[in-house]
Coordinates of C-alpha atoms and ligand atoms in Angstrom, one line a residue:
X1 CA -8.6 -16.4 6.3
X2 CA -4.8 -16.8 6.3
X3 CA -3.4 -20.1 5.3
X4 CA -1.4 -21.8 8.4
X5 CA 1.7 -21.7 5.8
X6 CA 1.8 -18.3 6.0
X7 CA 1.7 -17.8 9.5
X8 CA 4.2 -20.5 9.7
X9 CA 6.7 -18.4 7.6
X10 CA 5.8 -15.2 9.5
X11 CA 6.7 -16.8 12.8
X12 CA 9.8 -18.2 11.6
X13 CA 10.9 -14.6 10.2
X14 CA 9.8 -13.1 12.8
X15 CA 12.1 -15.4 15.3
X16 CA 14.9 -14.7 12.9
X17 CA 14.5 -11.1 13.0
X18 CA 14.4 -11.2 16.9
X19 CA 17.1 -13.6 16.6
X20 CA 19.3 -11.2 14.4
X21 CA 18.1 -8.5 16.8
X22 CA 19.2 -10.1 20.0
X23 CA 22.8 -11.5 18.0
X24 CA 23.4 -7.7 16.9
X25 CA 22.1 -6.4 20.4
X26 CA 23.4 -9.0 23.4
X27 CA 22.9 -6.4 25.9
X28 CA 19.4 -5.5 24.9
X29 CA 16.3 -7.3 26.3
X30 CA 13.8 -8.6 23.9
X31 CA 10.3 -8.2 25.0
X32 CA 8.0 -8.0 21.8
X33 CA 7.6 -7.9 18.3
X34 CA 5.2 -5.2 17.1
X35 CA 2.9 -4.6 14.1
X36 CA 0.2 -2.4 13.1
X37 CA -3.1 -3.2 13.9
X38 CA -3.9 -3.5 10.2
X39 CA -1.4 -6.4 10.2
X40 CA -2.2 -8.2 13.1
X41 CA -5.8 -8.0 12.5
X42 CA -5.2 -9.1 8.8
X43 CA -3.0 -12.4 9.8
X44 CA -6.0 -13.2 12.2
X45 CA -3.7 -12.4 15.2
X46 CA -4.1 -11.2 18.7
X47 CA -2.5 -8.3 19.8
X48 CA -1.0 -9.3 23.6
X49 CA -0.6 -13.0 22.5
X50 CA 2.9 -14.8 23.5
X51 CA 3.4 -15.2 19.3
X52 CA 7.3 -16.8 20.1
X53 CA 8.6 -18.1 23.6
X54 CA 9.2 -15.0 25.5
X55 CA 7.6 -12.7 23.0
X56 CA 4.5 -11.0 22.9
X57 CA 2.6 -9.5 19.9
X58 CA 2.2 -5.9 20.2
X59 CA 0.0 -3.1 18.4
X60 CA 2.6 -0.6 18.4
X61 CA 0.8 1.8 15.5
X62 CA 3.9 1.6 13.6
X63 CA 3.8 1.3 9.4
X64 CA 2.3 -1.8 7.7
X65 CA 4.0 -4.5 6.3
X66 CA 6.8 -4.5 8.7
X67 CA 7.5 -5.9 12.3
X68 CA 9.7 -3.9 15.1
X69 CA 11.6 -6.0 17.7
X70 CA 10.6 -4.7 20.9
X71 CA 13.4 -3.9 23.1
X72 CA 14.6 -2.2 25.9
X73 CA 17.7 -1.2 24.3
X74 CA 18.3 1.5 21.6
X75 CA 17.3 -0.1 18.0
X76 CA 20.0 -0.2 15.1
X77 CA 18.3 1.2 12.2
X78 CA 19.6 -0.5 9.8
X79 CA 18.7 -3.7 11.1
X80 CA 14.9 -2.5 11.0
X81 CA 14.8 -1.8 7.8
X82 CA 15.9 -4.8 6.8
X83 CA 13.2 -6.6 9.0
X84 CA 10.5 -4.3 7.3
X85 CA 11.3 -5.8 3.8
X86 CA 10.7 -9.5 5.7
X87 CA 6.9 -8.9 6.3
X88 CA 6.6 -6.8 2.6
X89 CA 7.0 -10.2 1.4
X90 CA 4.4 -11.6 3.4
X91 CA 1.7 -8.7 2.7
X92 CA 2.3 -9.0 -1.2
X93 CA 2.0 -13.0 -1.3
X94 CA -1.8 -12.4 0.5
X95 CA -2.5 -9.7 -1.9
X96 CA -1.8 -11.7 -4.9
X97 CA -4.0 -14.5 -4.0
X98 CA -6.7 -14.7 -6.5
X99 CA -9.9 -13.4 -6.2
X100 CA -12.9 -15.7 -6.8
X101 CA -16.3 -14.0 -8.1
X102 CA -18.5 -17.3 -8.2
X103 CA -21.8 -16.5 -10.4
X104 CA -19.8 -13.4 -11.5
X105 CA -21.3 -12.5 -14.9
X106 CA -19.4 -9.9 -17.0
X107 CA -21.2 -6.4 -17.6
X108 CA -22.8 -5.1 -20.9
X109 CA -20.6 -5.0 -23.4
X110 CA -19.5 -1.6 -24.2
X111 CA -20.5 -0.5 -28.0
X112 CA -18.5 1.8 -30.0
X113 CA -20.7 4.5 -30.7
X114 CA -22.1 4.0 -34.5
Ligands
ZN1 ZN1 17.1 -3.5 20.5

């Protein structure tokens, strides 16, 4: 379960990265935004919905922890990579949520050997 927080702050980076995109790029249409389907499936998204006005949410098999504006222009690299670090921050804030064990009982306690 992914708070609605997060998803909050992944749509607004993800309409600044299209944003940035589209400023960098005027003559390029923006279609998409695409994520592995590791990521999409962990946000508790769905591939092919409309995730921003005009954008829809693509599994596009690329790398986790990142997000590619879809385009039908020619990307800047540069300006991906930069994206990619966006979502990293996303993916390490869900995996340092703690990690409740209730009942959990700690094992024997290991004995030094005399
Ligand atoms: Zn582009």
């Amino acid at each position: 379960m992914v708070e609605t927080s997060k998803i909050a702050y992944l749509l607004e980076r993800l309409a600044q990265g299209v944003a940035a995109h589209d400023r960098e790029n005027p003559d390029h249409h923006t279609w998409g935004v695409g994520m592995s389907g590791f990521d999409i499936e962990r946000l508790g998204l769905e591939e092919g919905e409309q995730i921003l006005p005009g954008i829809v949410l693509q599994n596009d098999g690329g790398v986790t922890g990142a997000f590619r504006v879809l385009c039908d222009g020619d990307h800047d690299a540069a300006l991906e990579e930069s994206e990619e670090e966006v979502i990293d921050a996303v993916g390490s804030e869900e995996l340092a949520e703690p990690v409740s064990a209730p009942g959990y009982e700690p094992g024997p306690r290991v004995k030094p050997p005399f």
